[in-house]
C-alpha cells in the first residue's frame, strides 16, 4: 500500500509533467488512488546476456522512403534534411516505433548524433521535444503552419526524436495487450532495437559520436538505455553504438528524492505554508520500504490543496485558459493545443509517413493507458547513474529552476545521494551578459541549472537551453557564453561560407 | 564595527533595491565599507508631545496653481484631475517637499485618499511609484511620450505620491547640510507636516478615509508616519488625519530578518550553494548587539560572488543591458532610463511645477548622498508595527515572491518575530483563473504574496497588484477575483453611466 501510494503521487507528477493541457487536474489523489502498482524492485534489474539479443530487420531502401520533402506549412529557412517513419522492433507483435530525424543545418557529417526522449511514461517526443521544445519548427496558433525555431538544437547536432515505447504518439503495437504490460525494461530494449535498426537504415551514422538526451521520466529511460548500449558493446566486444555521453533535464531518477524535493520546493518557493511543510517533514518517510502514515497523506493532500491552480511545469508561467493564450510570456502556454491540431491533420501525417496503418483515435501527446498500466519501474536509477559515471562516458544533469514537477531540489537531493565529490564549486554561468544559471562540477558528473526555466527548458528558455546543450557537446562547462561565438562549428562554417561569398546564415545564433 | 557591517550590507541592499539602473554594482562591499553608521537605537524612539508640533503655512490659492493641464506627451484616455507642486515643511531651512496627486478616474469624491512612498532611503516616489509602478502613465521608450497604465491604482483611489525626505527627487532644502543629517525621525515629521499642509490645500480630503502604502524602505517610513499620525490625533484629541490602514510591499522592517531572509532566499531559490549557505548559517549571528565574525563576512562575500549579475529586484527578469531593452518580459527592464529622460525634460518639469528654483544637477531616481549620510535608522520597526496592529487600523504586508532585495522570506521571518496568531491559514488567491499568490490572516495583520512579482510589484505584475490593493481597500482578503467585478466602485459607476447611456469606461479593468 505504501509503495502504491508513493507510486501514485509520483506517477501523478510525471504524467502531469509531460501531458500539458491534458485532462488531469492538479490534484494527485482523485484519479490515481486505484492504480495498481506492480513495481517491485529497488534498482533497475541487471541485464543478462540473453536480454541483449535483439531483432534486426532489413533496412534496404527505407531511408529514401522516409525522407520528408517538405512539411505542410513549413516556412522558408535554413536547409537541412528531415526523415521520419517507422522502425519495426518486434515483428511477431507487430511492434513499430516512430521517429523523426533532422540533420544539422551546417556540416551535418561532422556533427554528432543525438537521441532525444521525452518522458511520461507514455509521452511523445514528437509532440514534446520536436514540436514544442528543441526541434527546427514551432507550430503556429492556427494549428496548420510552422515557424522556424531560432534556437533549434539541430544548429549544433543531428537530432533523432523517438516515440517510445509502443503506444506513445505514432508508435504502436498490433498486440494491444503490450500497452498493458509495458515498463522500463522493455522500453530500454525496444529503444535499443530501434537504434540498431535505424543505424542500419542510416549507416553513415554508425560510427558517429552518439549522445542521449531528454527530460523528466527519461531520467529513467536514458540511464537504462545507456547501460543497455554499453553492455551490448561489451558483449559484442566492439562498438555497436558509439555512446559518448548523456544529458538529462529535470530528471526523475529516484522516488525518495522526488518526494522530498517536490515538497521542499513548494515550501521553499513560498507556495505552501510552514505549518503544512512541517507536517510533511515530521510525519512522512519516503525512503525505500518505509510506510507512509495516514497523517503524512493528510498533510500531502493539504499541500496540494494549498498549491492551487498553477502551471506545475513552471510555477511563474501563465496558464492556457479557455484556449486563449496569454501574451505575457515568450512561450505560448497553449502550444500543445496547436501541436495536437497540427499532428492530427491527414496531410501532416502523410508527409511524416506516420499512421500508415490507421491507428485508432487521434494522435495524443500522452497515453494514459500506458501510464496507468506501467509494469516495471524501479524505486531508483541512481545505482545505474553511478555505474555510468564510472564507465567514463560524459554524465550531465540539468534543471530548469522554476519547475515544480521534477524540481531542482529533487535533482540536488539525488546528487547528494550519489555521494560524489565537488570538483568545481557552484558558480554562475553567463549568456549574453546575464546569468544563464549555475553550474557545479562533481567527480564524473556535471550539474547545470537554467535560471527562469520550467520543466520544458528549451521551451521556456530556448537560448539558454541551446547554450547549455552546446556546452555539453563540447564537454566544457557553460561559463561566459556569447551565443554567436559559442556555436563554434557554425562559426567555422560561416568562415568557409564567407570565403565562398555566401553569408546566408549570418543571422542565425 | 559589527553594526556598521550589518548596516553596510543592508544599506547596500536597499539602495540597490530602489535605484534600478544606477551606478551601484551587485557587490555589497566595494562601495559602502567606509560608510559611517550612526544608528544607535534598537527600535524607533518614542515620540514626545513637543515632537508633534509642526509648521503650518497658508495654502491659499495653491491648489489651483498646482493643477496640471496636461503632461507633455500625455495620451488620450480616462479623465482625471492631476496636481503637483511643492509644500513647504520648514520655512527656516527653506525645505519643501514635492508631490504629485492624481484623483480617481471615477467618483473620486467617494474614494479614499492614499499616500504612496518609495524607499531607499533616498529614492523618488515620482520616478518609482508614479512613473514605473502604479501611476496613470508609463513613459515610452522615446523618453518623451507617455502611455496609459491600464492597471493604474487611481482606478480605485485618489493617489498622492510624495518625494520624501528633502533631497529626494524634486524635493529640496536650501540648507544643504540637511542632506547630511537626515534620518527616519525627521522624515516622519516632515512627511506629516507635508500632509497637514497638503490637506489645507485640498480641504475636501480632510475627513476622507486615508491609507498609507509603499514599498521597501517605506517599511520604515510608513509605520513611523502612521504612528506620528495616530499620536497627533490623540494629542489633539480629534482626528486631524483619518488614517484607516497601511499596506507595505516587500517591506524592510528589521535588520536581522533582512539578513536571514536574504541569505535563505538565495539559497532556497537554488542560486547559492549548500556549502556557502551552511557557512553563513553556522557562522553568522545577525541579532541585535551580536558581533559578525570574520568567517561570516567571508562567507557572505562568497555568496554575493556566487549570485552573479542578476536583477536583484526580480531574480528571473531580464537585465537592462547597454540601454537596449529585452522584449522577453511584459515589464521593460530599461524603464527607469526612459523615466529619467522624461523627468529631465524642461517642459515636463515646467508642467509638473517642479524644479522652480533651479536645483543643482539632473533629476535622479535615488540620492546617494542622502543614503550615505543617513543618520537615524533603528535596528527594527517591528515594535511600531505591533503597536499599529493593536491600534485597530488595518495592517497589511505584501510581497512579490521573486524579489531578492527584500525577499518574501524576510517578511515571513519578520512576521514570525511579531509572534502573532494565524486566524485564516495560508491559501491561494485567484485572479482570472490563475493563482495571484497566497494569503494568510493573522490577528490584526494580513500577509499576501504576489506570484511571479519582483520588488516593484505593480511593475512586474500590474493586474495582480491592483487586485491586491483593491482588496486591501475593501478590507477583504483577495480570494477569487475577476478584475472587472472586483472594481466594485467602477461597476457602480458603470451602472450609473449605463443609465445615462454613457458606456465610455466599459473597457477598463
GROMACS .gro file of C-alpha atoms in nm, chain A residues 25-384:
model
  360
   25UNK     CA    1  -0.624   1.819  -1.270
   26UNK     CA    2  -0.358   1.943  -1.035
   27UNK     CA    3  -0.471   1.718  -0.753
   28UNK     CA    4  -0.295   1.388  -0.715
   29UNK     CA    5  -0.537   1.160  -0.546
   30UNK     CA    6  -0.858   1.198  -0.735
   31UNK     CA    7  -0.772   0.986  -1.034
   32UNK     CA    8  -0.489   0.760  -0.935
   33UNK     CA    9  -0.559   0.611  -0.598
   34UNK     CA   10  -0.688   0.295  -0.759
   35UNK     CA   11  -0.391   0.235  -0.984
   36UNK     CA   12  -0.231  -0.092  -0.903
   37UNK     CA   13   0.140  -0.071  -0.860
   38UNK     CA   14   0.340  -0.371  -0.964
   39UNK     CA   15   0.676  -0.208  -0.909
   40UNK     CA   16   0.883  -0.448  -0.705
   41UNK     CA   17   1.248  -0.370  -0.746
   42UNK     CA   18   1.468  -0.119  -0.570
   43UNK     CA   19   1.703  -0.054  -0.860
   44UNK     CA   20   1.698  -0.149  -1.229
   45UNK     CA   21   1.747  -0.521  -1.280
   46UNK     CA   22   2.081  -0.644  -1.404
   47UNK     CA   23   2.090  -0.722  -1.775
   48UNK     CA   24   2.178  -1.079  -1.871
   49UNK     CA   25   2.342  -1.180  -2.196
   50UNK     CA   26   2.015  -1.318  -2.329
   51UNK     CA   27   1.845  -0.983  -2.265
   52UNK     CA   28   2.088  -0.827  -2.511
   53UNK     CA   29   1.972  -1.028  -2.811
   54UNK     CA   30   1.760  -0.804  -3.030
   55UNK     CA   31   1.570  -0.826  -3.358
   56UNK     CA   32   1.739  -0.698  -3.673
   57UNK     CA   33   1.544  -0.646  -3.994
   58UNK     CA   34   1.641  -0.543  -4.344
   59UNK     CA   35   1.651  -0.164  -4.386
   60UNK     CA   36   1.710  -0.164  -4.757
   61UNK     CA   37   1.559   0.135  -4.935
   62UNK     CA   38   1.385   0.258  -4.624
   63UNK     CA   39   1.595   0.568  -4.567
   64UNK     CA   40   1.496   0.711  -4.904
   65UNK     CA   41   1.130   0.631  -4.834
   66UNK     CA   42   1.150   0.814  -4.503
   67UNK     CA   43   1.277   1.139  -4.650
   68UNK     CA   44   1.042   1.429  -4.588
   69UNK     CA   45   1.014   1.655  -4.887
   70UNK     CA   46   0.850   1.938  -4.702
   71UNK     CA   47   0.618   1.953  -4.402
   72UNK     CA   48   0.280   2.120  -4.456
   73UNK     CA   49   0.301   2.488  -4.362
   74UNK     CA   50   0.679   2.476  -4.339
   75UNK     CA   51   0.841   2.821  -4.366
   76UNK     CA   52   1.148   2.912  -4.565
   77UNK     CA   53   1.464   2.896  -4.366
   78UNK     CA   54   1.789   2.711  -4.319
   79UNK     CA   55   1.818   2.396  -4.529
   80UNK     CA   56   1.854   2.055  -4.372
   81UNK     CA   57   1.741   1.700  -4.437
   82UNK     CA   58   1.442   1.561  -4.249
   83UNK     CA   59   1.333   1.199  -4.229
   84UNK     CA   60   1.061   1.019  -4.045
   85UNK     CA   61   0.892   0.683  -4.037
   86UNK     CA   62   0.867   0.352  -3.860
   87UNK     CA   63   1.126   0.102  -3.744
   88UNK     CA   64   0.996  -0.244  -3.658
   89UNK     CA   65   1.132  -0.363  -3.324
   90UNK     CA   66   0.924  -0.678  -3.281
   91UNK     CA   67   0.772  -0.831  -3.597
   92UNK     CA   68   0.589  -1.103  -3.403
   93UNK     CA   69   0.396  -0.849  -3.202
   94UNK     CA   70   0.372  -0.609  -3.495
   95UNK     CA   71   0.550  -0.351  -3.286
   96UNK     CA   72   0.697  -0.047  -3.460
   97UNK     CA   73   0.846   0.272  -3.320
   98UNK     CA   74   0.808   0.607  -3.490
   99UNK     CA   75   1.096   0.850  -3.526
  100UNK     CA   76   1.165   1.192  -3.672
  101UNK     CA   77   1.523   1.276  -3.764
  102UNK     CA   78   1.664   1.613  -3.855
  103UNK     CA   79   2.016   1.668  -3.976
  104UNK     CA   80   2.219   1.962  -3.867
  105UNK     CA   81   2.189   2.288  -4.056
  106UNK     CA   82   2.565   2.301  -4.108
  107UNK     CA   83   2.824   2.030  -4.168
  108UNK     CA   84   2.599   1.752  -4.050
  109UNK     CA   85   2.859   1.492  -4.141
  110UNK     CA   86   3.089   1.637  -3.875
  111UNK     CA   87   2.823   1.671  -3.607
  112UNK     CA   88   2.731   1.409  -3.350
  113UNK     CA   89   2.413   1.208  -3.348
  114UNK     CA   90   2.181   1.282  -3.056
  115UNK     CA   91   1.873   1.092  -2.947
  116UNK     CA   92   1.603   1.291  -2.766
  117UNK     CA   93   1.349   1.117  -2.540
  118UNK     CA   94   1.050   1.268  -2.365
  119UNK     CA   95   0.914   1.108  -2.053
  120UNK     CA   96   0.576   1.039  -1.904
  121UNK     CA   97   0.595   0.745  -1.905
  122UNK     CA   98   0.378   0.749  -2.213
  123UNK     CA   99   0.451   1.089  -2.365
  124UNK     CA  100   0.556   1.179  -2.716
  125UNK     CA  101   0.899   1.304  -2.824
  126UNK     CA  102   0.743   1.438  -3.145
  127UNK     CA  103   0.477   1.642  -2.962
  128UNK     CA  104   0.711   1.750  -2.683
  129UNK     CA  105   1.077   1.760  -2.783
  130UNK     CA  106   1.035   1.812  -3.156
  131UNK     CA  107   0.738   2.045  -3.184
  132UNK     CA  108   0.732   2.228  -2.852
  133UNK     CA  109   1.094   2.234  -2.739
  134UNK     CA  110   1.407   2.196  -2.946
  135UNK     CA  111   1.304   2.091  -3.296
  136UNK     CA  112   1.355   2.307  -3.605
  137UNK     CA  113   0.993   2.427  -3.608
  138UNK     CA  114   0.723   2.552  -3.376
  139UNK     CA  115   0.353   2.516  -3.462
  140UNK     CA  116   0.170   2.848  -3.507
  141UNK     CA  117  -0.156   2.940  -3.335
  142UNK     CA  118  -0.354   2.834  -3.644
  143UNK     CA  119  -0.251   2.472  -3.584
  144UNK     CA  120  -0.168   2.447  -3.956
  145UNK     CA  121   0.154   2.633  -4.022
  146UNK     CA  122   0.504   2.626  -3.876
  147UNK     CA  123   0.764   2.884  -3.774
  148UNK     CA  124   1.139   2.843  -3.760
  149UNK     CA  125   1.280   2.787  -3.414
  150UNK     CA  126   1.579   3.017  -3.391
  151UNK     CA  127   1.725   2.804  -3.114
  152UNK     CA  128   1.670   2.459  -3.266
  153UNK     CA  129   1.927   2.210  -3.147
  154UNK     CA  130   1.994   2.090  -3.499
  155UNK     CA  131   2.207   2.403  -3.532
  156UNK     CA  132   2.471   2.206  -3.344
  157UNK     CA  133   2.385   1.838  -3.388
  158UNK     CA  134   2.186   1.579  -3.581
  159UNK     CA  135   1.881   1.510  -3.369
  160UNK     CA  136   1.675   1.194  -3.362
  161UNK     CA  137   1.337   1.207  -3.185
  162UNK     CA  138   1.195   0.870  -3.084
  163UNK     CA  139   0.840   0.790  -2.974
  164UNK     CA  140   0.897   0.521  -2.716
  165UNK     CA  141   0.768   0.271  -2.607
  166UNK     CA  142   0.496   0.138  -2.843
  167UNK     CA  143   0.173   0.317  -2.765
  168UNK     CA  144   0.337   0.658  -2.744
  169UNK     CA  145   0.243   0.909  -3.014
  170UNK     CA  146   0.255   0.739  -3.354
  171UNK     CA  147   0.438   0.429  -3.225
  172UNK     CA  148   0.220   0.120  -3.195
  173UNK     CA  149   0.192  -0.249  -3.138
  174UNK     CA  150  -0.056  -0.474  -3.315
  175UNK     CA  151  -0.057  -0.679  -2.996
  176UNK     CA  152  -0.256  -0.429  -2.794
  177UNK     CA  153  -0.200  -0.622  -2.473
  178UNK     CA  154   0.154  -0.477  -2.497
  179UNK     CA  155   0.001  -0.149  -2.380
  180UNK     CA  156  -0.091  -0.315  -2.052
  181UNK     CA  157   0.242  -0.481  -1.984
  182UNK     CA  158   0.498  -0.217  -2.069
  183UNK     CA  159   0.765  -0.096  -1.830
  184UNK     CA  160   1.117   0.038  -1.809
  185UNK     CA  161   1.298  -0.276  -1.914
  186UNK     CA  162   1.107  -0.338  -2.235
  187UNK     CA  163   1.131   0.031  -2.319
  188UNK     CA  164   1.509   0.018  -2.295
  189UNK     CA  165   1.529  -0.296  -2.507
  190UNK     CA  166   1.286  -0.170  -2.774
  191UNK     CA  167   1.467   0.164  -2.789
  192UNK     CA  168   1.796  -0.015  -2.833
  193UNK     CA  169   1.646  -0.240  -3.104
  194UNK     CA  170   1.520   0.072  -3.275
  195UNK     CA  171   1.868   0.227  -3.268
  196UNK     CA  172   2.045  -0.077  -3.408
  197UNK     CA  173   1.798  -0.099  -3.695
  198UNK     CA  174   1.791   0.277  -3.751
  199UNK     CA  175   2.171   0.276  -3.785
  200UNK     CA  176   2.135   0.007  -4.049
  201UNK     CA  177   1.895   0.237  -4.229
  202UNK     CA  178   2.134   0.535  -4.185
  203UNK     CA  179   2.471   0.355  -4.195
  204UNK     CA  180   2.669   0.680  -4.228
  205UNK     CA  181   2.586   0.741  -3.859
  206UNK     CA  182   2.708   0.403  -3.734
  207UNK     CA  183   3.041   0.527  -3.608
  208UNK     CA  184   2.932   0.879  -3.525
  209UNK     CA  185   2.973   1.012  -3.171
  210UNK     CA  186   2.640   0.945  -3.007
  211UNK     CA  187   2.466   1.115  -2.714
  212UNK     CA  188   2.142   1.054  -2.530
  213UNK     CA  189   1.931   1.342  -2.406
  214UNK     CA  190   1.581   1.403  -2.282
  215UNK     CA  191   1.390   1.513  -1.976
  216UNK     CA  192   1.161   1.410  -1.692
  217UNK     CA  193   1.086   1.037  -1.690
  218UNK     CA  194   1.367   0.991  -1.940
  219UNK     CA  195   1.565   1.021  -1.617
  220UNK     CA  196   1.470   0.651  -1.609
  221UNK     CA  197   1.485   0.578  -1.982
  222UNK     CA  198   1.823   0.730  -2.057
  223UNK     CA  199   2.040   0.567  -1.789
  224UNK     CA  200   1.878   0.229  -1.864
  225UNK     CA  201   1.925   0.268  -2.239
  226UNK     CA  202   2.282   0.391  -2.191
  227UNK     CA  203   2.360   0.085  -1.983
  228UNK     CA  204   2.200  -0.140  -2.247
  229UNK     CA  205   2.423   0.017  -2.512
  230UNK     CA  206   2.742  -0.015  -2.305
  231UNK     CA  207   2.666  -0.376  -2.211
  232UNK     CA  208   2.585  -0.469  -2.570
  233UNK     CA  209   2.912  -0.317  -2.686
  234UNK     CA  210   3.094  -0.509  -2.418
  235UNK     CA  211   2.910  -0.829  -2.500
  236UNK     CA  212   2.985  -0.792  -2.873
  237UNK     CA  213   3.338  -0.689  -2.790
  238UNK     CA  214   3.310  -0.398  -3.031
  239UNK     CA  215   3.145  -0.058  -3.052
  240UNK     CA  216   2.799  -0.119  -3.193
  241UNK     CA  217   2.685   0.225  -3.083
  242UNK     CA  218   2.946   0.491  -3.012
  243UNK     CA  219   2.788   0.632  -2.693
  244UNK     CA  220   2.987   0.926  -2.558
  245UNK     CA  221   2.756   1.077  -2.301
  246UNK     CA  222   2.413   1.152  -2.161
  247UNK     CA  223   2.246   1.475  -2.050
  248UNK     CA  224   1.907   1.471  -1.878
  249UNK     CA  225   1.687   1.766  -1.783
  250UNK     CA  226   1.467   1.780  -1.473
  251UNK     CA  227   1.527   1.411  -1.444
  252UNK     CA  228   1.305   1.178  -1.247
  253UNK     CA  229   1.557   0.932  -1.108
  254UNK     CA  230   1.463   0.839  -0.755
  255UNK     CA  231   1.128   0.809  -0.577
  256UNK     CA  232   1.254   0.933  -0.243
  257UNK     CA  233   1.423   1.250  -0.366
  258UNK     CA  234   1.131   1.313  -0.599
  259UNK     CA  235   0.910   1.327  -0.291
  260UNK     CA  236   1.135   1.523  -0.060
  261UNK     CA  237   1.249   1.753  -0.340
  262UNK     CA  238   0.896   1.835  -0.451
  263UNK     CA  239   0.759   1.910  -0.107
  264UNK     CA  240   1.063   2.119  -0.019
  265UNK     CA  241   1.038   2.303  -0.349
  266UNK     CA  242   0.678   2.411  -0.287
  267UNK     CA  243   0.767   2.528   0.059
  268UNK     CA  244   1.097   2.697  -0.023
  269UNK     CA  245   0.931   2.888  -0.310
  270UNK     CA  246   0.677   3.033  -0.063
  271UNK     CA  247   0.392   2.839  -0.219
  272UNK     CA  248   0.290   2.624   0.077
  273UNK     CA  249   0.283   2.717   0.442
  274UNK     CA  250   0.540   2.648   0.711
  275UNK     CA  251   0.277   2.453   0.906
  276UNK     CA  252   0.191   2.208   0.626
  277UNK     CA  253   0.554   2.162   0.532
  278UNK     CA  254   0.647   2.092   0.891
  279UNK     CA  255   0.365   1.837   0.899
  280UNK     CA  256   0.510   1.659   0.594
  281UNK     CA  257   0.870   1.667   0.714
  282UNK     CA  258   0.772   1.541   1.058
  283UNK     CA  259   0.530   1.270   0.951
  284UNK     CA  260   0.647   1.138   0.614
  285UNK     CA  261   0.915   0.880   0.547
  286UNK     CA  262   0.969   0.844   0.173
  287UNK     CA  263   1.261   0.605   0.188
  288UNK     CA  264   1.259   0.257   0.036
  289UNK     CA  265   1.035   0.012   0.223
  290UNK     CA  266   0.903   0.275   0.465
  291UNK     CA  267   0.530   0.303   0.527
  292UNK     CA  268   0.352   0.632   0.475
  293UNK     CA  269   0.141   0.723   0.774
  294UNK     CA  270  -0.218   0.839   0.742
  295UNK     CA  271  -0.116   1.173   0.888
  296UNK     CA  272   0.152   1.209   0.622
  297UNK     CA  273  -0.105   1.152   0.349
  298UNK     CA  274  -0.336   1.407   0.507
  299UNK     CA  275  -0.063   1.669   0.505
  300UNK     CA  276   0.029   1.592   0.145
  301UNK     CA  277  -0.332   1.631   0.039
  302UNK     CA  278  -0.346   1.962   0.222
  303UNK     CA  279  -0.029   2.070   0.047
  304UNK     CA  280  -0.175   2.010  -0.297
  305UNK     CA  281  -0.487   2.199  -0.199
  306UNK     CA  282  -0.266   2.490  -0.098
  307UNK     CA  283  -0.066   2.498  -0.418
  308UNK     CA  284  -0.376   2.578  -0.621
  309UNK     CA  285  -0.412   2.601  -0.995
  310UNK     CA  286  -0.067   2.693  -1.121
  311UNK     CA  287   0.135   2.552  -1.409
  312UNK     CA  288   0.325   2.268  -1.240
  313UNK     CA  289   0.591   2.283  -1.515
  314UNK     CA  290   0.668   2.648  -1.444
  315UNK     CA  291   0.533   2.796  -1.125
  316UNK     CA  292   0.551   3.151  -1.265
  317UNK     CA  293   0.416   3.087  -1.617
  318UNK     CA  294   0.069   3.185  -1.733
  319UNK     CA  295  -0.183   2.905  -1.783
  320UNK     CA  296  -0.353   2.813  -2.107
  321UNK     CA  297  -0.710   2.906  -2.013
  322UNK     CA  298  -1.011   2.860  -2.237
  323UNK     CA  299  -0.784   2.801  -2.534
  324UNK     CA  300  -0.683   3.165  -2.536
  325UNK     CA  301  -0.318   3.207  -2.481
  326UNK     CA  302  -0.172   3.477  -2.266
  327UNK     CA  303   0.059   3.726  -2.431
  328UNK     CA  304   0.260   3.765  -2.116
  329UNK     CA  305   0.543   3.524  -2.179
  330UNK     CA  306   0.767   3.434  -2.466
  331UNK     CA  307   0.649   3.074  -2.459
  332UNK     CA  308   0.284   3.030  -2.550
  333UNK     CA  309   0.122   2.815  -2.279
  334UNK     CA  310  -0.132   2.684  -2.532
  335UNK     CA  311   0.140   2.547  -2.764
  336UNK     CA  312   0.043   2.187  -2.713
  337UNK     CA  313  -0.307   2.255  -2.839
  338UNK     CA  314  -0.169   2.389  -3.168
  339UNK     CA  315   0.062   2.090  -3.190
  340UNK     CA  316  -0.223   1.848  -3.135
  341UNK     CA  317  -0.421   2.013  -3.415
  342UNK     CA  318  -0.122   2.003  -3.649
  343UNK     CA  319  -0.024   1.643  -3.588
  344UNK     CA  320  -0.380   1.527  -3.648
  345UNK     CA  321  -0.402   1.684  -3.993
  346UNK     CA  322  -0.412   1.398  -4.251
  347UNK     CA  323  -0.169   1.581  -4.481
  348UNK     CA  324   0.079   1.623  -4.194
  349UNK     CA  325   0.062   1.256  -4.102
  350UNK     CA  326   0.105   1.169  -4.468
  351UNK     CA  327   0.413   1.385  -4.512
  352UNK     CA  328   0.556   1.242  -4.188
  353UNK     CA  329   0.491   0.884  -4.313
  354UNK     CA  330   0.304   0.840  -3.985
  355UNK     CA  331  -0.010   0.645  -3.903
  356UNK     CA  332   0.010   0.436  -4.219
  357UNK     CA  333  -0.194   0.157  -4.066
  358UNK     CA  334  -0.492   0.360  -3.942
  359UNK     CA  335  -0.430   0.383  -3.571
  360UNK     CA  336  -0.741   0.408  -3.352
  361UNK     CA  337  -0.821   0.757  -3.225
  362UNK     CA  338  -0.645   1.087  -3.265
  363UNK     CA  339  -0.276   1.149  -3.202
  364UNK     CA  340  -0.229   1.238  -2.837
  365UNK     CA  341   0.070   1.383  -2.658
  366UNK     CA  342   0.048   1.133  -2.374
  367UNK     CA  343  -0.105   0.788  -2.348
  368UNK     CA  344  -0.294   0.749  -2.022
  369UNK     CA  345  -0.343   0.374  -2.073
  370UNK     CA  346   0.032   0.310  -2.087
  371UNK     CA  347   0.081   0.528  -1.785
  372UNK     CA  348  -0.188   0.361  -1.579
  373UNK     CA  349  -0.059   0.012  -1.664
  374UNK     CA  350   0.313   0.070  -1.630
  375UNK     CA  351   0.455  -0.257  -1.502
  376UNK     CA  352   0.820  -0.208  -1.427
  377UNK     CA  353   0.964   0.096  -1.260
  378UNK     CA  354   1.244   0.064  -1.009
  379UNK     CA  355   1.242   0.279  -0.697
  380UNK     CA  356   1.569   0.439  -0.810
  381UNK     CA  357   1.802   0.451  -1.109
  382UNK     CA  358   2.082   0.614  -0.910
  383UNK     CA  359   2.284   0.289  -0.899
  384UNK     CA  360   2.268   0.287  -1.281
   0.00000   0.00000   0.00000
